[in-house]
Short mmCIF file of C-alpha atoms in Angstrom, two decimals:
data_model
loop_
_atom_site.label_atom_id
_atom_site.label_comp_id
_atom_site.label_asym_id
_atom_site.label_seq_id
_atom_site.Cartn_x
_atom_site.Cartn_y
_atom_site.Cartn_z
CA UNK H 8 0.00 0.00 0.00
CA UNK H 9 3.13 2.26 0.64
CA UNK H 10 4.74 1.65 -2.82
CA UNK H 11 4.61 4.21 -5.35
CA UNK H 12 6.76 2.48 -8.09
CA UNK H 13 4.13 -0.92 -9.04
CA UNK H 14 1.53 -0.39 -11.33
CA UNK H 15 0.21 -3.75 -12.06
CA UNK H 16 -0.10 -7.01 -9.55
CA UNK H 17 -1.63 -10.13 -10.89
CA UNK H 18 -2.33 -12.68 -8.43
CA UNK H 19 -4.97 -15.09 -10.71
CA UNK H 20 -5.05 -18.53 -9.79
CA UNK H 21 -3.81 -18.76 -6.02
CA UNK H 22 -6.78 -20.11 -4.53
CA UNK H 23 -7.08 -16.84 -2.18
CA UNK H 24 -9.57 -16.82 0.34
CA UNK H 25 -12.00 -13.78 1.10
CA UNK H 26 -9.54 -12.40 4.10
CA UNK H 27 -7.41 -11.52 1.09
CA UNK H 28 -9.97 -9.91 -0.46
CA UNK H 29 -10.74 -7.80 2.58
CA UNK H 30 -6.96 -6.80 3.09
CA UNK H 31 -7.53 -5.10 -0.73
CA UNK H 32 -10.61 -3.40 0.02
CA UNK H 33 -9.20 -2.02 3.12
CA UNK H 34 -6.23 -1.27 0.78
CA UNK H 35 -8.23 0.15 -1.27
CA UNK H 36 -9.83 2.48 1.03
CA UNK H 37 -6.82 3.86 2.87
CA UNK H 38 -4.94 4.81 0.01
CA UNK H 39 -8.26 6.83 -1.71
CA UNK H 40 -7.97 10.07 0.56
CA UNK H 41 -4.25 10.34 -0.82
CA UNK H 42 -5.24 10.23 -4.04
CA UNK H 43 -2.04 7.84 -5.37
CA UNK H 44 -2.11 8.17 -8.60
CA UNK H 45 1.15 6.79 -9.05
CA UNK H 46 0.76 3.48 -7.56
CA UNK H 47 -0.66 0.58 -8.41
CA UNK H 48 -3.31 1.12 -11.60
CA UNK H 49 -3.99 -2.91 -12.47
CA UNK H 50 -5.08 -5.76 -10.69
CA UNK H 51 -5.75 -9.02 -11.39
CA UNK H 52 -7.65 -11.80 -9.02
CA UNK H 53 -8.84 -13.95 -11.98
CA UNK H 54 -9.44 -17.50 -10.93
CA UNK H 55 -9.79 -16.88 -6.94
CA UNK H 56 -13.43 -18.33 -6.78
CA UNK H 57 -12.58 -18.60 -3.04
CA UNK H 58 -12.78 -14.82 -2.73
CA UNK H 59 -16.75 -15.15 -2.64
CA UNK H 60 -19.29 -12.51 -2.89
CA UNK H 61 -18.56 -11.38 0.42
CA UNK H 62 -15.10 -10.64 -0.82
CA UNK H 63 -15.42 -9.44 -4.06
CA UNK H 64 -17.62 -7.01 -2.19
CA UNK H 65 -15.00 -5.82 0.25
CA UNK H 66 -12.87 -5.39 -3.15
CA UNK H 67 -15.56 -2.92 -4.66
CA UNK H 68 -16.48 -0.95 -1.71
CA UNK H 69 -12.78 0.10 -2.20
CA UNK H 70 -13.51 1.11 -5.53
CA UNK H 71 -15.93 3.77 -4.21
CA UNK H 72 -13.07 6.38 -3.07
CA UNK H 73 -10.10 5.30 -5.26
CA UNK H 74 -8.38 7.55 -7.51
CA UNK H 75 -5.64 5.64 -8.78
CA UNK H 76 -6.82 1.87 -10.05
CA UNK H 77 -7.57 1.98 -13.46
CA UNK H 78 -7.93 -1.87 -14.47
CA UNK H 79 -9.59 -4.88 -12.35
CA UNK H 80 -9.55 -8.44 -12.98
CA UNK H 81 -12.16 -10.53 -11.03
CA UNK H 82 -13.01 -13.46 -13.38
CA UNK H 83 -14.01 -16.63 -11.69
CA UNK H 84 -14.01 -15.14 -8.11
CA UNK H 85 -17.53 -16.06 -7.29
CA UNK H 86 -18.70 -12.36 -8.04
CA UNK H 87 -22.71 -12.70 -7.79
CA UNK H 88 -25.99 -10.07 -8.35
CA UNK H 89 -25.16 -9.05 -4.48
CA UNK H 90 -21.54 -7.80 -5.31
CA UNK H 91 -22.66 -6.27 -8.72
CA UNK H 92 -25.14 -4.20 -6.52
CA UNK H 93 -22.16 -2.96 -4.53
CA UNK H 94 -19.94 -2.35 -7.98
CA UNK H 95 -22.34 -0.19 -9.27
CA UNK H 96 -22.61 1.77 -6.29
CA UNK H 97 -18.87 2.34 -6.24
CA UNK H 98 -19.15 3.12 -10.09
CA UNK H 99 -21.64 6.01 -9.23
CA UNK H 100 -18.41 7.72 -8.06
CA UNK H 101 -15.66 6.17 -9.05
CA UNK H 102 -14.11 8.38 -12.42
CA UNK H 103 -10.78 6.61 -12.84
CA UNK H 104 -11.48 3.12 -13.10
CA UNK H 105 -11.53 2.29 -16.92
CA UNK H 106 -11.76 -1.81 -17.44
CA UNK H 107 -13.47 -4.27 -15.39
CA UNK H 108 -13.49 -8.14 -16.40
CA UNK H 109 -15.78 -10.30 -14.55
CA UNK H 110 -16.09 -13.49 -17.10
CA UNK H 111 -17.31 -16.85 -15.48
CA UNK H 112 -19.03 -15.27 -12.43
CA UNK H 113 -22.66 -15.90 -10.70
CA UNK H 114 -24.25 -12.91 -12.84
CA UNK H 115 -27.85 -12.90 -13.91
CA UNK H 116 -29.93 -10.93 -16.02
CA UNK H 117 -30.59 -8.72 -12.85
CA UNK H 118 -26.93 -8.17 -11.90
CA UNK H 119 -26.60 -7.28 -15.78
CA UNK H 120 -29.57 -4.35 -15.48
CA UNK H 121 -28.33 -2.79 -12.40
CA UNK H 122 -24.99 -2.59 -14.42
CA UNK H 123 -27.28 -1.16 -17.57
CA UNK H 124 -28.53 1.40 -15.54
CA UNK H 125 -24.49 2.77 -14.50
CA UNK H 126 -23.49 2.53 -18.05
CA UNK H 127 -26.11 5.50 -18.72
CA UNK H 128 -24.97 8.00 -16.77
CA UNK H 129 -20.67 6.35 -16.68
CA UNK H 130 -18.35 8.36 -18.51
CA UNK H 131 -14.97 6.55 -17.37
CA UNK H 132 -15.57 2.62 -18.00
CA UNK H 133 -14.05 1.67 -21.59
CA UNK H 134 -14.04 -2.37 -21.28
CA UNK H 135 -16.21 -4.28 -19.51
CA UNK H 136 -16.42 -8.20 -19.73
CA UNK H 137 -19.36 -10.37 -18.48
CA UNK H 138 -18.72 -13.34 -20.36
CA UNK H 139 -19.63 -16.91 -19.38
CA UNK H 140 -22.40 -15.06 -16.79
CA UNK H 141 -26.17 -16.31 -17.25
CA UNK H 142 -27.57 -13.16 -18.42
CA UNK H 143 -29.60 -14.20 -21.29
CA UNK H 144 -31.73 -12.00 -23.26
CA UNK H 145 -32.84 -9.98 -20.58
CA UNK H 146 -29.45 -8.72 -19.47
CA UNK H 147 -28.45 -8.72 -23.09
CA UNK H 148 -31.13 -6.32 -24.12
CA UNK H 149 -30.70 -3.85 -20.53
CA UNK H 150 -27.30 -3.79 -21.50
CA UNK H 151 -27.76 -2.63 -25.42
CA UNK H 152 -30.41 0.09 -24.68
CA UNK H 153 -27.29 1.62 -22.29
CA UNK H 154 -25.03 0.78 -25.06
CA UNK H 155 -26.84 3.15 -26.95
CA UNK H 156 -27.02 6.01 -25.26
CA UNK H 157 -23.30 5.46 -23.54
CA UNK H 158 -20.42 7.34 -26.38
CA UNK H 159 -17.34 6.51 -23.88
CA UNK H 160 -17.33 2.19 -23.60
CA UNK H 161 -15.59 0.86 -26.38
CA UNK H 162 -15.30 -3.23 -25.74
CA UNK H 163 -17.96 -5.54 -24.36
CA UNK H 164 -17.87 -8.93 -23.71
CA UNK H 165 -21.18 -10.82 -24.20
CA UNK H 166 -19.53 -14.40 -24.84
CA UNK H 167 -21.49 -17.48 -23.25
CA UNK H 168 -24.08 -15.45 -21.80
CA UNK H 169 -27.12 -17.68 -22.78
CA UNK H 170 -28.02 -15.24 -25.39
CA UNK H 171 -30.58 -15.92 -28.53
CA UNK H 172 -32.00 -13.52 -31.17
CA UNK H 173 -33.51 -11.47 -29.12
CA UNK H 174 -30.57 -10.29 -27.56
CA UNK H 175 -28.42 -9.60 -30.55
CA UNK H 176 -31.30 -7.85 -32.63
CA UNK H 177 -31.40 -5.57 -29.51
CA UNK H 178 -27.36 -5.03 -29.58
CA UNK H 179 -27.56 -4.47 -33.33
CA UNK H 180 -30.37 -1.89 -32.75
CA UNK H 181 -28.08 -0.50 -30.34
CA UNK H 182 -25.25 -0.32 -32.85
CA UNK H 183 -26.92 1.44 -34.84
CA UNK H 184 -27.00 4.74 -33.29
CA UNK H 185 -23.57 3.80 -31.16
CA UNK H 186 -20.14 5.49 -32.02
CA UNK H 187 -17.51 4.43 -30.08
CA UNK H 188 -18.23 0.48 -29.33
CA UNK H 189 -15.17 -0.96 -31.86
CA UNK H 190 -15.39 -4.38 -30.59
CA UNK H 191 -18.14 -6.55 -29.49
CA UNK H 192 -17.76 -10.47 -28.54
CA UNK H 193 -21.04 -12.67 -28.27
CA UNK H 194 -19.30 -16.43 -28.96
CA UNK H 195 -20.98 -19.44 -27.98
CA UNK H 196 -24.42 -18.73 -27.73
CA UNK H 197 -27.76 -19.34 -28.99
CA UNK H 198 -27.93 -17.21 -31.61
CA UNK H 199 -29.74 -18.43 -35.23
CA UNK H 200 -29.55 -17.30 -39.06
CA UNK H 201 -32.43 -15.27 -38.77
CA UNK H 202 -30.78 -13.23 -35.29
CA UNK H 203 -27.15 -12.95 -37.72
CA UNK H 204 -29.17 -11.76 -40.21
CA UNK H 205 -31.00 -9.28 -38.84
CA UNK H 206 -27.96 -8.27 -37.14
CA UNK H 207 -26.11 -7.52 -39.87
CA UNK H 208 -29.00 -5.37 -41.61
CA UNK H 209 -28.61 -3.30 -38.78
CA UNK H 210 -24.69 -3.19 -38.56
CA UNK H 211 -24.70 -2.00 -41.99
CA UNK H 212 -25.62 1.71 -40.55
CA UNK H 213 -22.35 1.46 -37.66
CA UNK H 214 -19.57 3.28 -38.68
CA UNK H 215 -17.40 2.15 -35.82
CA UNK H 216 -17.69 -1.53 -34.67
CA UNK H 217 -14.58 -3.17 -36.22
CA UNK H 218 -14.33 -6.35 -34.76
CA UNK H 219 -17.61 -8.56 -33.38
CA UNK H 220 -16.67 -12.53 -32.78
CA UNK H 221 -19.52 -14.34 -33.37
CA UNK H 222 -18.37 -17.90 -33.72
CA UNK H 223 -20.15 -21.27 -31.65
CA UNK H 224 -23.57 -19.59 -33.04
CA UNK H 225 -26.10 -21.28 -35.60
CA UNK H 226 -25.34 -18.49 -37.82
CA UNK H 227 -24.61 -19.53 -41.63
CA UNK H 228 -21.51 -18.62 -43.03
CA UNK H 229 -22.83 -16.05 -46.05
CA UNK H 230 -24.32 -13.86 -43.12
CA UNK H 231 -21.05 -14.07 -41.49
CA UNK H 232 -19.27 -12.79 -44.48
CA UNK H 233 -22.02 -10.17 -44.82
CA UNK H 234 -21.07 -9.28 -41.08
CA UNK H 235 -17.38 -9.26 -41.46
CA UNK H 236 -17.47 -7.78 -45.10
CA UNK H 237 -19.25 -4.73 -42.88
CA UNK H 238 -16.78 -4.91 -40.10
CA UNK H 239 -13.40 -4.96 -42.62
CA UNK H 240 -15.41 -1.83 -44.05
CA UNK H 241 -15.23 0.21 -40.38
CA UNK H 242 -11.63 -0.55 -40.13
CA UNK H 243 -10.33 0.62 -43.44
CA UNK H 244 -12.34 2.98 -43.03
CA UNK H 245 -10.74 3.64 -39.14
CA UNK H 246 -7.55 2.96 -40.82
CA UNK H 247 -7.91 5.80 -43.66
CA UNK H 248 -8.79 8.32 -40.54
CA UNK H 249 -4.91 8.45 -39.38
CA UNK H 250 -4.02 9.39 -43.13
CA UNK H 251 -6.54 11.96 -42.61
CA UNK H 252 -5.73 13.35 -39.53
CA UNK H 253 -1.98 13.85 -40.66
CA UNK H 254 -3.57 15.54 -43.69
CA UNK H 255 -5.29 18.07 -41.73
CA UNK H 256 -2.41 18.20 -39.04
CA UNK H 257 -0.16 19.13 -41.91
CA UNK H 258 -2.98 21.88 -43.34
CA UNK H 259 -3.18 23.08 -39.32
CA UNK H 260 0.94 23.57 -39.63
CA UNK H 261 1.05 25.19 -42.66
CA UNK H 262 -1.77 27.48 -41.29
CA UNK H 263 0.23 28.12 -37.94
CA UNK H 264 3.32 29.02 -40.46
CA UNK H 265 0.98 31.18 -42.21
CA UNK H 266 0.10 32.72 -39.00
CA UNK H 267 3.04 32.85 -37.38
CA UNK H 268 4.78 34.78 -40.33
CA UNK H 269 1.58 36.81 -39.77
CA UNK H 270 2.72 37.09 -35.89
CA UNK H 271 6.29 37.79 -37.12
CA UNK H 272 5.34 40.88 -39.13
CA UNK H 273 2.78 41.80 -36.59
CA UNK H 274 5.80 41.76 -33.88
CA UNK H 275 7.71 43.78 -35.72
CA UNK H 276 5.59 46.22 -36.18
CA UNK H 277 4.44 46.22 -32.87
CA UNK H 278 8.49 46.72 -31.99
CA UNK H 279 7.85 50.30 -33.73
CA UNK H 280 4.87 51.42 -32.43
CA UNK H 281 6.78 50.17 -29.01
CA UNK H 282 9.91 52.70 -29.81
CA UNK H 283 7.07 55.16 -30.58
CA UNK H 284 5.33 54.80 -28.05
CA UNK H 285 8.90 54.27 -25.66
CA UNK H 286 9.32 57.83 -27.48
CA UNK H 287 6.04 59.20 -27.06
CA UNK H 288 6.60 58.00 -23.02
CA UNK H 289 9.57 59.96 -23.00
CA UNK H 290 8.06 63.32 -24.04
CA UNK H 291 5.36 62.56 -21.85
CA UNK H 292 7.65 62.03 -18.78
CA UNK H 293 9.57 65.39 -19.66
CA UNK H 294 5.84 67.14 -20.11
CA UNK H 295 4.63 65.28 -17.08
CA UNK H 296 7.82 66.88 -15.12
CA UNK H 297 7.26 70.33 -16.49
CA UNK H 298 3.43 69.88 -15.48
CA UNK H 299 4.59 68.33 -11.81
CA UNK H 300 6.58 71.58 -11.65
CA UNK H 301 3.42 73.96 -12.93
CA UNK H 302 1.00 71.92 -10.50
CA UNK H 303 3.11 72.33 -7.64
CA UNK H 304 2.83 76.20 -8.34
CA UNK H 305 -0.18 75.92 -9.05
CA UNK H 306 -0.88 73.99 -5.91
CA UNK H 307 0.93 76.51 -3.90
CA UNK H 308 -0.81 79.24 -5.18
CA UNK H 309 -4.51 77.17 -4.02
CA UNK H 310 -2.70 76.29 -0.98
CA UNK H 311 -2.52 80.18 -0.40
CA UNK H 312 -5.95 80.86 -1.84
CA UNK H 313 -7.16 77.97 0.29
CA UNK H 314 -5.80 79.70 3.71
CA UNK H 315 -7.21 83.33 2.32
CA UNK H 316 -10.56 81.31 1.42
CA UNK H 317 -10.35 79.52 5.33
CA UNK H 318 -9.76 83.19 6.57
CA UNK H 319 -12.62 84.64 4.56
CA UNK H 320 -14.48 81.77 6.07
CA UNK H 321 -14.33 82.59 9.00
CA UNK H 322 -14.83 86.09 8.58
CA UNK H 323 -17.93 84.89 7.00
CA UNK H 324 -18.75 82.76 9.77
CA UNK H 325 -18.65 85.53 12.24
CA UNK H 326 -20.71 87.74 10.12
CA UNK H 327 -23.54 84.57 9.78
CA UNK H 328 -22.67 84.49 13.60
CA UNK H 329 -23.64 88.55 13.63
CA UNK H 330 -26.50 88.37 11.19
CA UNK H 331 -27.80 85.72 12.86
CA UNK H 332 -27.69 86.97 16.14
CA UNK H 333 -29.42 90.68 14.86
CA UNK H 334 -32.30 88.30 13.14
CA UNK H 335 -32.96 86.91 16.04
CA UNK H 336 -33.31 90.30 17.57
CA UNK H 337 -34.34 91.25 14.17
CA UNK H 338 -37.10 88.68 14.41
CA UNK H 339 -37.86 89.47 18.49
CA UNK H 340 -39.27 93.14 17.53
CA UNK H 341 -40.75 91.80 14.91
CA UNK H 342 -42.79 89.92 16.90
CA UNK H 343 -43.58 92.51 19.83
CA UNK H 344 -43.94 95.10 16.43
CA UNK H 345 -46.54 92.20 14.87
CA UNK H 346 -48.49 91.66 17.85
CA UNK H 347 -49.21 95.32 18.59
CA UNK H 348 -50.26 95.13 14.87
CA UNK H 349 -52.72 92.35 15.37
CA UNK H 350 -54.10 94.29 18.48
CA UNK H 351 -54.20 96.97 16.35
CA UNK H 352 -55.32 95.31 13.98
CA UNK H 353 -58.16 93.87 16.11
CA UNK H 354 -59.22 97.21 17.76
CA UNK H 355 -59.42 98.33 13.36
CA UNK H 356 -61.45 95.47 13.02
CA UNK H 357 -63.63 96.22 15.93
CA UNK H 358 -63.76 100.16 14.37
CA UNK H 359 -64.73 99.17 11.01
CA UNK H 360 -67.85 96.85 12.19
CA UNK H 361 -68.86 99.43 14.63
CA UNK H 362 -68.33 101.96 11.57
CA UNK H 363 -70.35 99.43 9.17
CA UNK H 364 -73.04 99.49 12.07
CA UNK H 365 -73.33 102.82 11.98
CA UNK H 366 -73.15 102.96 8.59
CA UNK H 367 -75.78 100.56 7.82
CA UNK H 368 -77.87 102.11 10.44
CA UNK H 369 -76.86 105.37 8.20
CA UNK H 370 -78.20 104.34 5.29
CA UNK H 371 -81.29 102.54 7.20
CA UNK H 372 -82.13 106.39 7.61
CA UNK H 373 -81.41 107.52 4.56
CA UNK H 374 -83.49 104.63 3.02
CA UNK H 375 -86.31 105.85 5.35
CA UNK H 376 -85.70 109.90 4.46
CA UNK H 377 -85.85 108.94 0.80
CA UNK H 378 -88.70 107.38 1.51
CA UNK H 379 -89.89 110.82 3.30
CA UNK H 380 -88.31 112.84 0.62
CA UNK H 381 -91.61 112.55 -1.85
CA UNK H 382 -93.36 112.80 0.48
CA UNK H 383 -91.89 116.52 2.12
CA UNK H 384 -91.37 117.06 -1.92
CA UNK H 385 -95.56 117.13 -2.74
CA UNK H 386 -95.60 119.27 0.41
CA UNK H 387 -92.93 121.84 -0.73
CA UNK H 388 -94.91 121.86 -4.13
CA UNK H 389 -98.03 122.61 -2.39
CA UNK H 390 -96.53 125.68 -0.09
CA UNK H 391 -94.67 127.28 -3.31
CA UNK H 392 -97.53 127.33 -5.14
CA UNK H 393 -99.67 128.48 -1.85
CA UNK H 394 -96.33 130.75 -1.74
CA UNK H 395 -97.25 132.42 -5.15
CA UNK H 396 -100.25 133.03 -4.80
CA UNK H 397 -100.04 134.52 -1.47
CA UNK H 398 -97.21 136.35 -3.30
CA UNK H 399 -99.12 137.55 -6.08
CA UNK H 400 -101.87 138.86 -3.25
CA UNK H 401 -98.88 140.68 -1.37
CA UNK H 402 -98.02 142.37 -4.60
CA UNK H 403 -101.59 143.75 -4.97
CA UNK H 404 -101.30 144.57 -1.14
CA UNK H 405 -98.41 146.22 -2.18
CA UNK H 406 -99.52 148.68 -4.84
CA UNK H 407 -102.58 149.55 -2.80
CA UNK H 408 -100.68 150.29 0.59
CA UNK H 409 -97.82 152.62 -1.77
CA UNK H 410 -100.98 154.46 -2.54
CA UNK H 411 -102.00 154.55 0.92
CA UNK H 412 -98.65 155.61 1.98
CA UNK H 413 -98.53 158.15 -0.97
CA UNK H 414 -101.63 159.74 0.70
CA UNK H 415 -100.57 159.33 3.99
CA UNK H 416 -97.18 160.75 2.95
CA UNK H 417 -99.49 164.03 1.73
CA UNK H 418 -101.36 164.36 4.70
CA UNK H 419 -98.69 163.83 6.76
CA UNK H 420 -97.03 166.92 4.94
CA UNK H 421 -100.59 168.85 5.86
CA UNK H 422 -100.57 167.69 9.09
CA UNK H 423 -96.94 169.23 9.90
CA UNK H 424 -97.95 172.13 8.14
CA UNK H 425 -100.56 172.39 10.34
CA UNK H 426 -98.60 171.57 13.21
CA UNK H 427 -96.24 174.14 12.44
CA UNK H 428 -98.68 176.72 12.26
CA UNK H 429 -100.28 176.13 15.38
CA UNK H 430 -96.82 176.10 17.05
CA UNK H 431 -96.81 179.53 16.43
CA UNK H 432 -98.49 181.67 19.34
CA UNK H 433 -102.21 181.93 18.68
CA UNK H 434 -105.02 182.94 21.01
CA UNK H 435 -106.99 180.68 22.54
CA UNK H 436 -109.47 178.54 21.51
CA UNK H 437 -112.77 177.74 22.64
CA UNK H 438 -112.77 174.22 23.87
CA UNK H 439 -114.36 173.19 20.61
CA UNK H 440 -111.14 173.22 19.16
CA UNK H 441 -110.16 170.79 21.16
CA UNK H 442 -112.06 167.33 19.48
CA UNK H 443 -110.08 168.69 16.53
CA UNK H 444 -106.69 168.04 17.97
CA UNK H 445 -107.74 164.64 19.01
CA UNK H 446 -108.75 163.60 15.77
CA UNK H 447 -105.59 165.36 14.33
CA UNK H 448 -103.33 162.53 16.67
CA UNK H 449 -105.51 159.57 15.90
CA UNK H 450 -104.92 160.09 12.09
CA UNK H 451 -101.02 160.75 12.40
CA UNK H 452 -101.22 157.76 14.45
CA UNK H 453 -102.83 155.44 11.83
CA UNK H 454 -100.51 156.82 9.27
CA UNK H 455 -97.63 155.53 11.56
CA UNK H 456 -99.33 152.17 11.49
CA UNK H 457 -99.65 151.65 7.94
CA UNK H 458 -96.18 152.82 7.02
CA UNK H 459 -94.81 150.48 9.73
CA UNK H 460 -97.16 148.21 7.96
CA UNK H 461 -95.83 148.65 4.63
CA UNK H 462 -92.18 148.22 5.55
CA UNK H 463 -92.57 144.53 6.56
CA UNK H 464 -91.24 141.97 3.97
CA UNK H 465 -94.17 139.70 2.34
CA UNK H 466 -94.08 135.85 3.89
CA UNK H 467 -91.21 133.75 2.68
CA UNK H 468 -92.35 131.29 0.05
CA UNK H 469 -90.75 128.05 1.98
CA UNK H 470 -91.72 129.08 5.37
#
């Protein structure tokens, strides 16, 4: 287990007992975690029936974690459907292990579909031998449906498998779509004409199969020239593929000449833009100095801008400090200032609807004097014309009391006349005389009364 130089140990035909088997298995198992890859890729137990299914199963439990073994032999070991369940389990992640030969073992049909069902999804196993098993048709048949579907195995062994027509149809069915099987052995079983020659009606579409051994069957020999004539086809034409290959190798040089003359001119001019560029660098380093130089200056000069800018900040600061300050005071009056105008505001308020009151109690009046107003107008209508015609009576008053007062005026003259004369000294009078100087007065005094009279001013027209 601790060598690292043997790659192959056969031990066939030593009449080894299961304990062996378990010592490989355990083998097997300790070596898988280190992954040896360099030691041992082959072994070979074939004719060790004592090894059992109990120890064929210790053998491929070790298969489950092992990186390195790439080729087991366990013909004639006694391997049966049990230990087949516990291969395929260790094939499920197993992805080294490329050929397995189990030939003259206990397998049946339903050892042969559990391996079926791993050939479907395997991508690693390339050779797999289950001859001289009992698998018959129904294995035979499990086994070709995975054959067509897997593209990786590339031998099977089907020989002395109790196998008829039905089995080999189902494998040449197979064939058909399959491209990587190239050889295919199904000796001594009980195959017929009809089976060969349906097989090889269906070969005739495989491209790859180039060697199937078919001998120990009931098959007549112009069917197994048809089958062989088919099979010498796929290897010439397998042979004419390395031919080919060089062909197209030799195009795929000339074609990486091509290109790497391309490359070669390519270089070189990529050499010239690289001492322009190299150049261009150059003047770029020299105009990256004399910038350096300018953006220190320049940096400087902001460095000294920056301090006069931090300065004016502050100043600016203080004066935000200021203003803000004097709004606040700003802001103080200007509340006190706003709420004397609201109460001022209020008291206006108050004003105005006692004002509107008034005002509407105003106009309440002057609604009811206009209502009046008609009313006193019809009146004043009535005393202007009552005015005119007492008017127009004054006037005649008028003329008649001038003429009175013209005559009074006369007799008023005669009376002072009169009166003058009798102020002069005169002898007495006899008491007769004296009703005349009454009646004298009474007429001076009516004359006084109707000039007072006539001096008053006729009635106003409005009063």
């Amino acid at each position: 287990a601790k060598t690292t130089t043997l790659n192959t140990l056969d031990i066939s035909s030593n009449a080894l007992g299961a304990s062996v088997a378990h010592e490989v298995g355990r083998v097997l198992r300790e070596r898988s975690p280190r992954s040896a890859t360099t030691s041992i890729k082959s072994l070979a137990f074939h004719n060790n029936p004592l090894f059992g299914s109990i120890g064929t199963q210790s053998i491929f439990q070790g298969l489950a974690t092992d990186k390195g073994l790439i080729e087991l032999g366990v013909s004639n070991c006694g391997v049966d459907d049990a230990a087949v369940q516990v291969l395929c389990a260790a094939l499920a992640t197993n992805t080294m292990i490329g050929s397995i030969e189990m030939q003259r073992n206990l397998i049946t049909s339903h050892g042969a579909i559990e391996l079926a069902k791993v050939l479907l999804k395997n991508r690693c196993l390339i050779s797999l031998g289950l001859g001289q098993n009992r698998i018959e048709d129904e294995g035979t048949c499990a086994l070709a449906s995975a054959v067509e579907v897997n593209k990786h195995l590339e031998m099977l062994d089907l020989s002395e498998t109790w196998t008829g027509d039905r089995g080999l149809i189902a494998m040449g069915v197979a064939l058909a779509n399959n491209s990587s099987l190239g050889i295919v052995r199904f000796c001594n079983n009980h195959v017929s004409d009809d089976g060969g020659t349906a097989f090889a009606a269906l070969l005739n579409k495989n491209k790859t199969l180039q060697h199937c051994v078919l001998r120990g069957n009931s098959i007549y020999h112009s069917t197994v020239l048809r089958i062989n004539k088919l099979l010498a086809r796929n290897r010439t034409t397998k042979s004419e593929e390395t031919p080919n290959k060089l062909r197209r190798e030799v195009i795929k040089l000339h074609y990486q000449l091509y290109k790497l003359e391309e490359a070669k001119s390519q270089l070189l001019e990529q050499k010239e833009d690289r001492n322009r560029v190299e150049k261009s660098m150059e003047e770029s380093e020299a105009a990256f100095a004399k910038a350096e130089a300018e953006h220190k200056v320049a940096q400087q000069d902001l460095l000294t801008r920056l301090q006069a800018a931090k300065s004016q900040t502050a100043n600016y600061q203080q004066m935000l400090v200021t203003l803000t300050d004097d709004h606040k005071i700003a802001e103080q009056k200007h509340q006190v200032e706003l709420a004397k105008a609201r109460e001022a505001y209020d008291k206006e308020v108050e004003l105005r609807k006692a004002a509107e009151a008034e005002k509407a109690e105003l106009d309440a009046k002057v609604a009811e004097q206009d209502g009046m107003k008609a009313v006193r107008i019809d009146d004043l209508k009535k005393k202007i014309i009552s005015s005119k015609d007492e008017k127009e009576k004054w006037m005649k008053q008028t003329v008649e009391y001038k003429l009175q007062v013209e005559e009074a005026t006369k007799r008023l003259k005669e009376l002072e006349g009169q009166a003058a004369l009798k102020a002069a000294p005169k002898p007495k009078k006899p008491k007769a005389d004296g009703k005349k100087a009454k009646s004298e007065k009474k007429a001076a005094s009516d004359i006084a009364d109707l000039l007072s009279t006539n001096t008053q001013s006729p009635p106003a027209a409005a009063a």
